Coordinates of C-alpha atoms and ligand atoms in Angstrom, one line a residue:
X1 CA -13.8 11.9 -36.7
X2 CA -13.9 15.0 -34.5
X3 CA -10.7 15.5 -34.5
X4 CA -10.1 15.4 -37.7
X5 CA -13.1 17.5 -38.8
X6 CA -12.0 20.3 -36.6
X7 CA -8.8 20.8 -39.0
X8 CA -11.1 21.1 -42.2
X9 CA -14.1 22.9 -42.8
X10 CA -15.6 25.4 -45.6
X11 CA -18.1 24.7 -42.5
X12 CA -17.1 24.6 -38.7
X13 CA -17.9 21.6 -38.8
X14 CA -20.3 18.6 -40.2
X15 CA -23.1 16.9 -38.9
X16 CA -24.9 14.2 -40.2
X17 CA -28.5 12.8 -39.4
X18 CA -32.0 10.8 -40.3
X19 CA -34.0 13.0 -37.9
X20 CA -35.2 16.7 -37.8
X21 CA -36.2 19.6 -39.7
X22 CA -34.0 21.7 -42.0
X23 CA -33.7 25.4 -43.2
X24 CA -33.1 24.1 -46.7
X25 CA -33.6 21.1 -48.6
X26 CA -32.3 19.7 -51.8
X27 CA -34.4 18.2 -54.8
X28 CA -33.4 16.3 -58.1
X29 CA -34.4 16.8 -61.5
X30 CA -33.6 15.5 -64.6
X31 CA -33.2 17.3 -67.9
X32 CA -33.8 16.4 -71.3
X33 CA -30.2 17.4 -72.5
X34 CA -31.2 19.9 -74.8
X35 CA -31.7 22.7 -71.7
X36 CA -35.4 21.8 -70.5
X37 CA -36.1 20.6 -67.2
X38 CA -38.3 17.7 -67.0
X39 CA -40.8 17.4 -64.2
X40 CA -40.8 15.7 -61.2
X41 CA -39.8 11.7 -60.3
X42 CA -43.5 10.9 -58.9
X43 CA -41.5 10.0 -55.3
X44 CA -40.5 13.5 -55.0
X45 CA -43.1 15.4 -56.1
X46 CA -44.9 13.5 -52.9
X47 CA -42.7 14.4 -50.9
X48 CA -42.5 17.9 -52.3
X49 CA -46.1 18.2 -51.8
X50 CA -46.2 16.9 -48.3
X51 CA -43.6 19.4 -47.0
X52 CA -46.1 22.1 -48.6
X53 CA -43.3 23.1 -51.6
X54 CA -45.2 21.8 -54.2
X55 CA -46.2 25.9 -55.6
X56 CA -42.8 27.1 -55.3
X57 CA -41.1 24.3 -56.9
X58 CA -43.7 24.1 -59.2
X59 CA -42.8 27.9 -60.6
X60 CA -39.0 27.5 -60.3
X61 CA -39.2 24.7 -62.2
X62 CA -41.0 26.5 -65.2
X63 CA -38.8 29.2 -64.9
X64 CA -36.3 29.5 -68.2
X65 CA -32.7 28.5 -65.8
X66 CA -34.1 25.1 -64.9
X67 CA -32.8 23.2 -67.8
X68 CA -31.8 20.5 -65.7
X69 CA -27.9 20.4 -66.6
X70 CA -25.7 18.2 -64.3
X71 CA -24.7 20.2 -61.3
X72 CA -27.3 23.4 -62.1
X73 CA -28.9 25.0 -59.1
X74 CA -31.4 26.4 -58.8
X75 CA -33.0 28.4 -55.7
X76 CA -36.6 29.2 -54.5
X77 CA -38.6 29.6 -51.0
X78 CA -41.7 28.0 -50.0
X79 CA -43.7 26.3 -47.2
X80 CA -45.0 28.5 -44.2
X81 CA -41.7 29.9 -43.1
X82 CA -39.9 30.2 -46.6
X83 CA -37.8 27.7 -46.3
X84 CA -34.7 27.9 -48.9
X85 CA -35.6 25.1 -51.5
X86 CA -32.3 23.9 -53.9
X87 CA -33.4 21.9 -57.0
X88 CA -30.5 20.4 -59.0
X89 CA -30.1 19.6 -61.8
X90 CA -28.8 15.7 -62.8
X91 CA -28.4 15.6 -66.3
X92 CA -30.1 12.8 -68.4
X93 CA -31.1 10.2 -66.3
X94 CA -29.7 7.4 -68.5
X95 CA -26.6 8.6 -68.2
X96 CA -26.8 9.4 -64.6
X97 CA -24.4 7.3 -62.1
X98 CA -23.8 7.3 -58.7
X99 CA -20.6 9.3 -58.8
X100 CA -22.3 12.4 -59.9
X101 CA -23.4 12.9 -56.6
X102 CA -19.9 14.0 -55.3
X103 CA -20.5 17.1 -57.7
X104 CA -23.7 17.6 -56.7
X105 CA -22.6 18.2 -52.8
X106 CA -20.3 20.1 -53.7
X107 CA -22.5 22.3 -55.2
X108 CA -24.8 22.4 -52.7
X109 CA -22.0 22.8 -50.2
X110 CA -20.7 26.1 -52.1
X111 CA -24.5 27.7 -51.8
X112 CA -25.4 26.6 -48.8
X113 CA -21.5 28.4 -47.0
X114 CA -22.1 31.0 -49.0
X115 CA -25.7 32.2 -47.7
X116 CA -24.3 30.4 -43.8
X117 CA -27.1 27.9 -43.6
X118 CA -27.1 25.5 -41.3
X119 CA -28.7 22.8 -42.0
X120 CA -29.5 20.8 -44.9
X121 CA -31.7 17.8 -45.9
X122 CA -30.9 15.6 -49.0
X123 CA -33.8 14.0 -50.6
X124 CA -32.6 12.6 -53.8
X125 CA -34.5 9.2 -52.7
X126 CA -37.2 9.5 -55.6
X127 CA -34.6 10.8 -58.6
X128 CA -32.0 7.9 -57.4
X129 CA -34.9 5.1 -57.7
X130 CA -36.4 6.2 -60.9
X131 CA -32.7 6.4 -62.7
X132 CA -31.6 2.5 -60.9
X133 CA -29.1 4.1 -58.7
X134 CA -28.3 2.5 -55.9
X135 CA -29.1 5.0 -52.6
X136 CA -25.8 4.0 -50.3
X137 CA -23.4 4.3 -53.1
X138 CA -24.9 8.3 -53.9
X139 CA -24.8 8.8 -50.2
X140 CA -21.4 7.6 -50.2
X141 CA -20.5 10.4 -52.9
X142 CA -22.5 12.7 -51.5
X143 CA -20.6 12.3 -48.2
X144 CA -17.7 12.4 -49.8
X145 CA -17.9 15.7 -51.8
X146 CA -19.4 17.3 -49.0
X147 CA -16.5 16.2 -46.6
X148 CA -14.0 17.2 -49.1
X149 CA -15.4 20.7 -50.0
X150 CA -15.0 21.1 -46.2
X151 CA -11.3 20.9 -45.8
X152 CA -9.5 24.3 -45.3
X153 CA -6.4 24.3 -43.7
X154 CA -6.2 27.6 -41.0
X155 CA -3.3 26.6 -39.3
X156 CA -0.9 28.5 -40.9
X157 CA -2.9 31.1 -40.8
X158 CA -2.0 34.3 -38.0
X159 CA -3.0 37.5 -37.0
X160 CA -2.8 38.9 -40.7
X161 CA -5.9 37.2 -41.7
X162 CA -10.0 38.0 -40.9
X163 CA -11.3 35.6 -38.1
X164 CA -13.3 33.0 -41.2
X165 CA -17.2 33.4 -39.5
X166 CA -17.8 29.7 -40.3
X167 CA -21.4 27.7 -39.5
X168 CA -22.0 24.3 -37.6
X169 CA -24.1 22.0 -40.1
X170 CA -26.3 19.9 -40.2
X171 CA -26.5 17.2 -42.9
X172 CA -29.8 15.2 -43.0
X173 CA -30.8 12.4 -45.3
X174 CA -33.8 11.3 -46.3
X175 CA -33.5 7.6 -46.1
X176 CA -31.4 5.3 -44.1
X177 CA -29.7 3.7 -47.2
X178 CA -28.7 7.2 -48.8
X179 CA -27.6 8.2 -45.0
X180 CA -25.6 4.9 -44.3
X181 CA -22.8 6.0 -47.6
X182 CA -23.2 9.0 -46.7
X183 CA -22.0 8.4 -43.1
X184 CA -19.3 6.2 -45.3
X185 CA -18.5 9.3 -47.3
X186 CA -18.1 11.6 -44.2
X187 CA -15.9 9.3 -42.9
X188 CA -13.8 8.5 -46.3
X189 CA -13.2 12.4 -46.5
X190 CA -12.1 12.6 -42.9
X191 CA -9.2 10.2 -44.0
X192 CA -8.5 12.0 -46.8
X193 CA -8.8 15.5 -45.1
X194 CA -6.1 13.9 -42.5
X195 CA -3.8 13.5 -45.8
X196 CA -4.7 16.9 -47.2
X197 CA -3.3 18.8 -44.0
X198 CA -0.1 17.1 -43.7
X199 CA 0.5 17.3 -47.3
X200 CA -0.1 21.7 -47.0
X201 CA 1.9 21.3 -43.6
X202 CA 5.0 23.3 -44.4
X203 CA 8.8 21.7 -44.6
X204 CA 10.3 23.3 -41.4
X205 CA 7.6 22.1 -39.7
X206 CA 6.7 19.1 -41.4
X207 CA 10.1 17.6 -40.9
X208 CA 11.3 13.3 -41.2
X209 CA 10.7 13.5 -37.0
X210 CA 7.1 15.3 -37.5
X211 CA 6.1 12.5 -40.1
X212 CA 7.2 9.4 -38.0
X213 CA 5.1 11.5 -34.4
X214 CA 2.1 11.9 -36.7
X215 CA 2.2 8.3 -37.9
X216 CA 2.6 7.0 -34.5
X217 CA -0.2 9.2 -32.9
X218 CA -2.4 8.1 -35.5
X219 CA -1.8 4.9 -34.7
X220 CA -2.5 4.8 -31.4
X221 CA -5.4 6.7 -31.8
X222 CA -6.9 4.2 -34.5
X223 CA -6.0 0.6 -32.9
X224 CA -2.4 0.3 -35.9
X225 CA 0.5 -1.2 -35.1
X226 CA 3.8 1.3 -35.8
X227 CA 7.2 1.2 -35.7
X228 CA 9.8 3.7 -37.1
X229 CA 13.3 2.7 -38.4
X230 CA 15.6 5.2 -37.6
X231 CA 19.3 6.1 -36.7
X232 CA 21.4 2.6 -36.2
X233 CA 17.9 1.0 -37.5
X234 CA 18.6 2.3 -41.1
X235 CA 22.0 0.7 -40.9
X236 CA 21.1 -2.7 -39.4
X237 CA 17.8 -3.3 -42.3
X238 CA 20.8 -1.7 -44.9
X239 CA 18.3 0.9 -45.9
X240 CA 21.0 2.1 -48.1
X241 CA 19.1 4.4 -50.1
X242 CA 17.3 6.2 -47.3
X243 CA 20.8 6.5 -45.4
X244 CA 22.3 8.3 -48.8
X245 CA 19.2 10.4 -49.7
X246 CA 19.0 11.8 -46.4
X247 CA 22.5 12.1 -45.9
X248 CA 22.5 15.7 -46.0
X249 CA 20.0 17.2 -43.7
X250 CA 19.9 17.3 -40.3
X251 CA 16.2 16.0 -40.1
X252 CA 17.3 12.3 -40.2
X253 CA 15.5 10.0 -42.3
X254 CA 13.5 7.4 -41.2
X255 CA 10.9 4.0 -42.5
X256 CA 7.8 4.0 -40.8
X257 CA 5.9 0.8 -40.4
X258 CA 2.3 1.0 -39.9
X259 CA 0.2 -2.6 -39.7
X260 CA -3.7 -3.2 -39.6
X261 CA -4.7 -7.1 -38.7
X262 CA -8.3 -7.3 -39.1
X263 CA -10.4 -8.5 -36.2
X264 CA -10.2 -12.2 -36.0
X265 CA -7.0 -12.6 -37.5
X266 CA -6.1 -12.7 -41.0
X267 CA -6.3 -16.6 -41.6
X268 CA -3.1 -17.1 -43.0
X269 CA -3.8 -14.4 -46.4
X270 CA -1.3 -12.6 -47.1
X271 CA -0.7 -8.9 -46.3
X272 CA -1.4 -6.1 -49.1
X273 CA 1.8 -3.6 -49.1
X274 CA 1.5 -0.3 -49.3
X275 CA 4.4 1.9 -49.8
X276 CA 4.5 5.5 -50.1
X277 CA 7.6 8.1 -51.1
X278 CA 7.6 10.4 -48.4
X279 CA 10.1 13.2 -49.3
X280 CA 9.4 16.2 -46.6
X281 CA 11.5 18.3 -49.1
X282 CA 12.8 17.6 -52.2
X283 CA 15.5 20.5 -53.4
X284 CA 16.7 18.2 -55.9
X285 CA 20.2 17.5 -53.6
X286 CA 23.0 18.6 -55.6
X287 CA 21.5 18.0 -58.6
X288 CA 19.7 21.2 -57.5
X289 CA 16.2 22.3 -58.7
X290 CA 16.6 25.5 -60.5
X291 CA 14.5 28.6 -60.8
X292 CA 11.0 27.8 -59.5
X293 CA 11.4 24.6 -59.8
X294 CA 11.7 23.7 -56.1
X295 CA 8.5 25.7 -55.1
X296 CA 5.7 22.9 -54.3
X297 CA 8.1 20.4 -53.1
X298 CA 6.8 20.4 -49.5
X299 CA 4.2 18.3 -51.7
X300 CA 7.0 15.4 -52.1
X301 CA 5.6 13.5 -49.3
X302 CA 2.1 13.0 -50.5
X303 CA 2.3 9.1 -51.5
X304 CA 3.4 8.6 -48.0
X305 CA 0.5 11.5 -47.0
X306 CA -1.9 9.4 -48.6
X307 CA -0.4 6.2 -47.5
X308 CA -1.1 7.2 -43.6
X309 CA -5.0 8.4 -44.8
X310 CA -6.1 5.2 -46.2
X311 CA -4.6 3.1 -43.0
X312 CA -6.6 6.2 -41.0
X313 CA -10.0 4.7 -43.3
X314 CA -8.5 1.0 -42.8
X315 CA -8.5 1.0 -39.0
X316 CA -11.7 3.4 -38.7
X317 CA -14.4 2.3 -41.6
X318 CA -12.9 0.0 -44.1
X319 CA -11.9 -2.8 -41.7
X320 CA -10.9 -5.2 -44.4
X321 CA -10.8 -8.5 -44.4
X322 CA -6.8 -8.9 -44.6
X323 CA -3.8 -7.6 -42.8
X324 CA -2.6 -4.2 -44.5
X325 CA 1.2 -3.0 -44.1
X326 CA 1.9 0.3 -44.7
X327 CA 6.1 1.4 -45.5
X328 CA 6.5 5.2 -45.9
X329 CA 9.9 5.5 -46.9
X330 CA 10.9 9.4 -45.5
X331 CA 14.0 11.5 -45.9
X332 CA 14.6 15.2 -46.5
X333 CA 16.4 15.8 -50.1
X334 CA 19.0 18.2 -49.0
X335 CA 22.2 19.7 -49.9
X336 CA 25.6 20.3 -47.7
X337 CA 29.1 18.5 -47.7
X338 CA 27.3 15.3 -46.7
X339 CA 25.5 15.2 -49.6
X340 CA 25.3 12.2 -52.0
X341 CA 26.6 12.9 -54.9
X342 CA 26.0 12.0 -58.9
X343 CA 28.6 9.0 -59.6
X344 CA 27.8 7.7 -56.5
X345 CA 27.4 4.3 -56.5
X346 CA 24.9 2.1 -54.1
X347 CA 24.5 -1.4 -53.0
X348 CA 20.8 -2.1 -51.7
X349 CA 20.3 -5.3 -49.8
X350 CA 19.2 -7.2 -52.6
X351 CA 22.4 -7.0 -53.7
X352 CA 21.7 -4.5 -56.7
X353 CA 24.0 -1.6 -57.1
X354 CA 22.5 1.4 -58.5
X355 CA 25.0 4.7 -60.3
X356 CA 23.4 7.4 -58.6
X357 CA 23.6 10.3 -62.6
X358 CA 21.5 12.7 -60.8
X359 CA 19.9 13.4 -56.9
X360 CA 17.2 14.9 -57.9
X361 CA 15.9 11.2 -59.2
X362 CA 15.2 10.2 -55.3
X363 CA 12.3 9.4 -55.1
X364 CA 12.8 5.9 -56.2
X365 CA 16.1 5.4 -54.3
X366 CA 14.6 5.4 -50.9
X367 CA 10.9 3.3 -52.6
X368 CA 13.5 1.2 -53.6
X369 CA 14.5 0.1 -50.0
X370 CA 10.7 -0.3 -49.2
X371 CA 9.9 -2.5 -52.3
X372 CA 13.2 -4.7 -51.4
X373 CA 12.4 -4.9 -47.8
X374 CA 8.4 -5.6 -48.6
X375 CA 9.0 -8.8 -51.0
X376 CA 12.0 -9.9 -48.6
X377 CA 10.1 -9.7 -45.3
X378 CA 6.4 -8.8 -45.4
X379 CA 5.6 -12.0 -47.8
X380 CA 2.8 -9.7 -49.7
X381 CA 0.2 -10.7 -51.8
X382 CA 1.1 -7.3 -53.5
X383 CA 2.4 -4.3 -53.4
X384 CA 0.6 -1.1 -54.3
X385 CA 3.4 1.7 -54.2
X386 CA 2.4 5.8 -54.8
X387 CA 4.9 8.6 -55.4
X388 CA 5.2 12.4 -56.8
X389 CA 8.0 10.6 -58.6
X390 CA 8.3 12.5 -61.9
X391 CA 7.3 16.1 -63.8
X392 CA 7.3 14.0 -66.5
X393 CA 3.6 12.0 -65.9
X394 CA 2.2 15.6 -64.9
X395 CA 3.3 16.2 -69.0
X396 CA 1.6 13.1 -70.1
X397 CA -1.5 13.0 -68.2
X398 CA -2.0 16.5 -66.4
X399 CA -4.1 16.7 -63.3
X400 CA -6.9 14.2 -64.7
X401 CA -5.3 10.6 -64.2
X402 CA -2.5 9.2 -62.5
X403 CA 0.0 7.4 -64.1
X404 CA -0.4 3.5 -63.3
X405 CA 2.6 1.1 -63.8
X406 CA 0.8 -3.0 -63.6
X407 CA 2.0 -5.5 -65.2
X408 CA -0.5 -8.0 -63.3
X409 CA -4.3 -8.3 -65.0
X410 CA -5.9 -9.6 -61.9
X411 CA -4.0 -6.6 -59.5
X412 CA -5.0 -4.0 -62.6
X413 CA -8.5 -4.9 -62.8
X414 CA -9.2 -4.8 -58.8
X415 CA -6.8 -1.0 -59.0
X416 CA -9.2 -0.1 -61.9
X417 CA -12.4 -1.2 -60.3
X418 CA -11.5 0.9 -57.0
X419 CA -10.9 3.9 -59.6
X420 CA -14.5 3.6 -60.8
X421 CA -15.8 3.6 -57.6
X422 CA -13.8 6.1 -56.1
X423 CA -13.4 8.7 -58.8
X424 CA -9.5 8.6 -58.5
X425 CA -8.8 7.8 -62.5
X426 CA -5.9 5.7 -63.8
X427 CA -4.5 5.5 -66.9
X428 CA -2.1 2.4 -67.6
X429 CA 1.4 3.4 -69.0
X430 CA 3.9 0.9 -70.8
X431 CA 6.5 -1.3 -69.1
X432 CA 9.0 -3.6 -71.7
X433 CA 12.2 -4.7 -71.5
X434 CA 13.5 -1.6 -73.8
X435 CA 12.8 0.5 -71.1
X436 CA 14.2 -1.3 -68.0
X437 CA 17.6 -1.9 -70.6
X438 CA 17.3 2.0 -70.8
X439 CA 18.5 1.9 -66.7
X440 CA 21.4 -0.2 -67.7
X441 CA 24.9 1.6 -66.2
X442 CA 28.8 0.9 -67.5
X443 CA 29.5 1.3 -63.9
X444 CA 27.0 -0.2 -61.7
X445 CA 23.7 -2.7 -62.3
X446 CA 21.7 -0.2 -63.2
X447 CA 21.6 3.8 -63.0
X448 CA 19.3 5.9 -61.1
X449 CA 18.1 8.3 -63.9
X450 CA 19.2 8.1 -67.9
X451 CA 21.0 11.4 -69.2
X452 CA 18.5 11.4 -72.0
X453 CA 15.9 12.9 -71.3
X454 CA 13.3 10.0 -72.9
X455 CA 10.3 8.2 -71.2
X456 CA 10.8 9.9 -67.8
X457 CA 7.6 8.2 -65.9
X458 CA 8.3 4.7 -67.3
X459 CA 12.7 5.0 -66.4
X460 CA 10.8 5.7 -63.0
X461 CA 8.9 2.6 -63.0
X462 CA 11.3 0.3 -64.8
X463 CA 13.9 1.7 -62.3
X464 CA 11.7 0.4 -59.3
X465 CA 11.1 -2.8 -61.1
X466 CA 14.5 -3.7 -60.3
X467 CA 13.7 -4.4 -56.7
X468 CA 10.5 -6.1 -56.8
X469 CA 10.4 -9.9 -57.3
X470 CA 9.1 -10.9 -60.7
X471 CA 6.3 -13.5 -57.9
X472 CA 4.5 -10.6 -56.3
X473 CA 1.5 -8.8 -58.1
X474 CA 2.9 -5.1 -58.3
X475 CA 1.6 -1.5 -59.2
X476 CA 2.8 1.2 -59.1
X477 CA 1.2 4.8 -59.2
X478 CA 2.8 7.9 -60.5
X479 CA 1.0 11.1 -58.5
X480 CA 3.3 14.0 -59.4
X481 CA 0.0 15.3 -61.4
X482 CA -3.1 14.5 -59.3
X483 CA -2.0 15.3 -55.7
X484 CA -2.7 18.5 -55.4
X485 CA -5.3 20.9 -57.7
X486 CA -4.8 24.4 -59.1
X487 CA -8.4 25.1 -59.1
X488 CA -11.3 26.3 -56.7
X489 CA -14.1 24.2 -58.3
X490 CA -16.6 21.3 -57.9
X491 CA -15.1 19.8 -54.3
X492 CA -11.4 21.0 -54.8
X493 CA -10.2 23.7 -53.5
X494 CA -6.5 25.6 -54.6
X495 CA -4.4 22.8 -52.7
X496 CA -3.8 18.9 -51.7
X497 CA -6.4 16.7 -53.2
X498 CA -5.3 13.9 -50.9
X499 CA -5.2 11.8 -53.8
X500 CA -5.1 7.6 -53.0
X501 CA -6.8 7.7 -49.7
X502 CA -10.2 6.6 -51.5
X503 CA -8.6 4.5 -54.0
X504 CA -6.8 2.4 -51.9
X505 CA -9.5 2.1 -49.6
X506 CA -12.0 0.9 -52.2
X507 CA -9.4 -1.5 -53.2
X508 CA -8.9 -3.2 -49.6
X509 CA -12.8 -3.0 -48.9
X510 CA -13.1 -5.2 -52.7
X511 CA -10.5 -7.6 -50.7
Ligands
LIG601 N1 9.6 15.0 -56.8 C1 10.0 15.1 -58.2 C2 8.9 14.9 -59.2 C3 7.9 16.0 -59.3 C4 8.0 17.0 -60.2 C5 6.8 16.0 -58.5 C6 7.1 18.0 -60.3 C7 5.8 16.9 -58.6 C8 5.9 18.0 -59.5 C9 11.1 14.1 -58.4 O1 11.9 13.7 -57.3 C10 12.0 14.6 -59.5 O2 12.7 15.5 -59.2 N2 11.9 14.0 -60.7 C11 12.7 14.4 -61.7 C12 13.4 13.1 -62.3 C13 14.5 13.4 -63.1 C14 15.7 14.0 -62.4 C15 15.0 12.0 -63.6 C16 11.8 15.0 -62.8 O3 10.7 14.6 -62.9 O4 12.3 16.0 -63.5
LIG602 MN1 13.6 15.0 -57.1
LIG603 ZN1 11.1 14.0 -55.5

């Protein structure tokens, strides 16, 4: 946890506790919906009261700003040494969920670095009981949004740039039930923080090697199983489309295995897969990107980024029930006279062969090893694969969902349940028998990308259905649009969102 918290931090670093005294507290109203406050949950006004508030809270809440909108703050001092006093605003309480409470740290997070203060105590107890909502799932979004907001990635960052003067704080809940998720949260955004820095970690330092050292020192650090395919590897488990994907640049690529075996054993369940595309850059090959279209691509790696984050929140917190394997399928998309070409043609070791029209369609050549190897040798009770795989779903769905590929109802519900929780949206595109007969080739099986230029996301995920047996419960999850975020709002800052890590960690804690 400390190490991870050191990379991140709108805040130096985050601290959380049930003990102690604050220099600012925060307080939940709720409003009416038509811009008025309304007074007091009678919990809080107690406990208002008994920390000597009750006048300055009283006149902040009566001035005209307190209208109680979701996410609204509003500041005041009080008590004997004027201590700072937040009251937010919650919305209407009927519509009020636990969730909302990721936006609420967040804004609390932005005021609080912004004035430096150092310490903070939640005490949403009263509002939480008097709307149903249970305390550990708020603390849980609490923690989250707050650890999120924190991340800022100074690495890259020299001699060019001011010294940030950042504060140590202190996080305090009121209850032990609000503070247990939001101990939870902490540690979920710690994960995802983990996949947030690699995914900003730049391509010449970022490289296949750098992927498969990180994986392995996480590993170790967290109690996880790894091994790394490389070199003669590749060759012997016929990665074939690794080997021609990474062909051209002299970072080698490599599969990285990760495993999690719960304490105890796993009593004979089968393993959940989870694969992730891990392209450290993606030029396009010789099917090269042009104009500004290769700018971002450092980002290609962030299924496999996000991959590596929810085994961090599987060894560390999660600790489900059943084994977890982890394949992160990495290569460098490169060009030189070693290059894979289009017209190519590639036999995969389940005896496919796939007409390679265009390099810049790689991402599913090298998941398509992983999803081959994973029904052939891991025996899975299913396979959960993420990839930037296509511009195309950021055109269908934008930044707000990811594109979800599930054909299985059980698999889909349990994928749309850990959405709910985890505020990582899906939206469920089409698969049919049109669309996989759209991959058809006249040379080979099938073809890795079709020349026109219909249904991109789906030829994506009717490509990759090629290589997973028809048995195994499958989904797979489109990213290109919600990894990273162009915005400085809420919890998100201009960068990596670290998008999966929660997702896929609510899913295996549901198992
Ligand atoms: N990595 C890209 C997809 C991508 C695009 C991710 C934009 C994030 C933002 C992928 O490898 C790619 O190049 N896809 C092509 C597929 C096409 C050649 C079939 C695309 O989406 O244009
Ligand atoms: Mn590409
Ligand atoms: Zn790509």
């Amino acid at each position: 946890m400390a190490e991870a918290l050191r990379l991140c931090t709108m805040f130096k670093s985050i601290t959380h506790t049930l003990r102690g005294v604050s220099d600012a507290y925060l307080f939940g109203y709720f409003g009416n919906g038509k811009g008025e406050g309304l007074p007091l949950d009678a919990a809080t006004k107690a406990t208002v009261a008994r920390l000597g508030f009750a006048d300055a809270v009283k006149s902040a809440l009566a001035r005209t700003e307190a209208t109680g909108d979701a996410m609204t703050l509003i500041e005041t001092f009080g008590g004997k040494n004027g201590t700072r006093i937040l009251l937010v605003g919650l919305g209407a309480k009927e519509r009020f969920k636990a969730d909302a409470c990721r936006g609420i740290a967040a804004a609390a997070g932005r005021k609080l670095a912004a004035v430096k203060g150092s310490s903070l105590t939640v005490c949403l107890d009263g509002a939480l009981a008097s709307a149903k909502v249970d305390e550990a799932d708020a603390g849980n979004a609490f923690g989250e949004g707050f650890g999120l907001l924190g991340w800022v990635c100074d690495e890259f960052r020299g001699k060019g740039s001011p010294e940030p003067k950042r504060v140590k704080l202190t996080l305090r809940s009121s209850t032990a039930d609000f503070g247990s998720g939001v101990d939870r949260g902490l540690a979920l955004a710690t994960s995802t923080n983990f996949a947030r820095t690699l995914s900003q970690t730049p391509p010449n330092i970022a490289t296949t090697g750098y992927m498969a050292d990180q994986a392995r020192k996480m590993a170790k650090q967290v109690g996880l199983s790894c091994k790394v395919f490389e070199e003669g590897d590749l060759e012997r488990e016929r990665f074939e489309g690794l080997i021609n994907v990474g062909k051209a640049s002299e970072n080698k690529p490599c599969m990285i295995r990760l495993e999690y075996v719960p304490k105890g054993g796993a009593k004979g369940r089968k393993p959940v897969v989870l694969i992730g595309k891990t392209m450290t850059y993606d030029s396009g090959g010789l099917s090269l990107k042009v104009n500004n279209g290769m700018v971002g691509m450092k980002r290609d790696k962030d299924g496999g980024c996000a991959v590596l984050g929810a085994m961090h929140a599987i060894a560390t917190i999660i600790k489900p029930r059943v084994r977890v394997v982890a394949l992160l399928a990495v290569a460098e998309n490169s060009i030189s006279d070693e290059a894979y070409r289009p017209d190519d043609v590639i036999r995969y070791r389940n005896g496919v062969t796939v007409e390679v029209t265009n390099t810049d369609a790689e991402g599913r050549l090298v998941l398509a090893d992983a999803l081959c190897w994973a029904c052939e040798k891991e025996n899975p009770a299913s396979i959960i694969d993420l990839a930037t795989l296509t511009g195309g779903v950021v055109v269908a769905l934008g930044s707000t969902f990811c594109g979800m590929f599930c054909e299985n109802d059980k698999l889909r519900g349990a994928i749309e349940a850990a959405a709910c929780k985890s505020g990582e949206r899906v939206w469920r595109l089409p698969m049919h028998a049109e669309y996989r007969d759209m991959m058809k080739s006249p040379v080979a099986d099938i073809l890795n990308s079709n020349p026109n230029r219909k249904a991109h996301p789906i030829q994506g995920a009717a490509f990759l259905s090629y290589f997973v047996d028809e048995k195994v419960p499958w989904c797979h999850l489109d990213i290109a649009g919600v990894h990273v975020s162009e915005r400085n709002a809420g919890m998100w800052v201009d960068g990596p969102t670290g998008w999966g890590v929660r997702i896929l960690s609510e899913f295996l804690d549901a198992q």
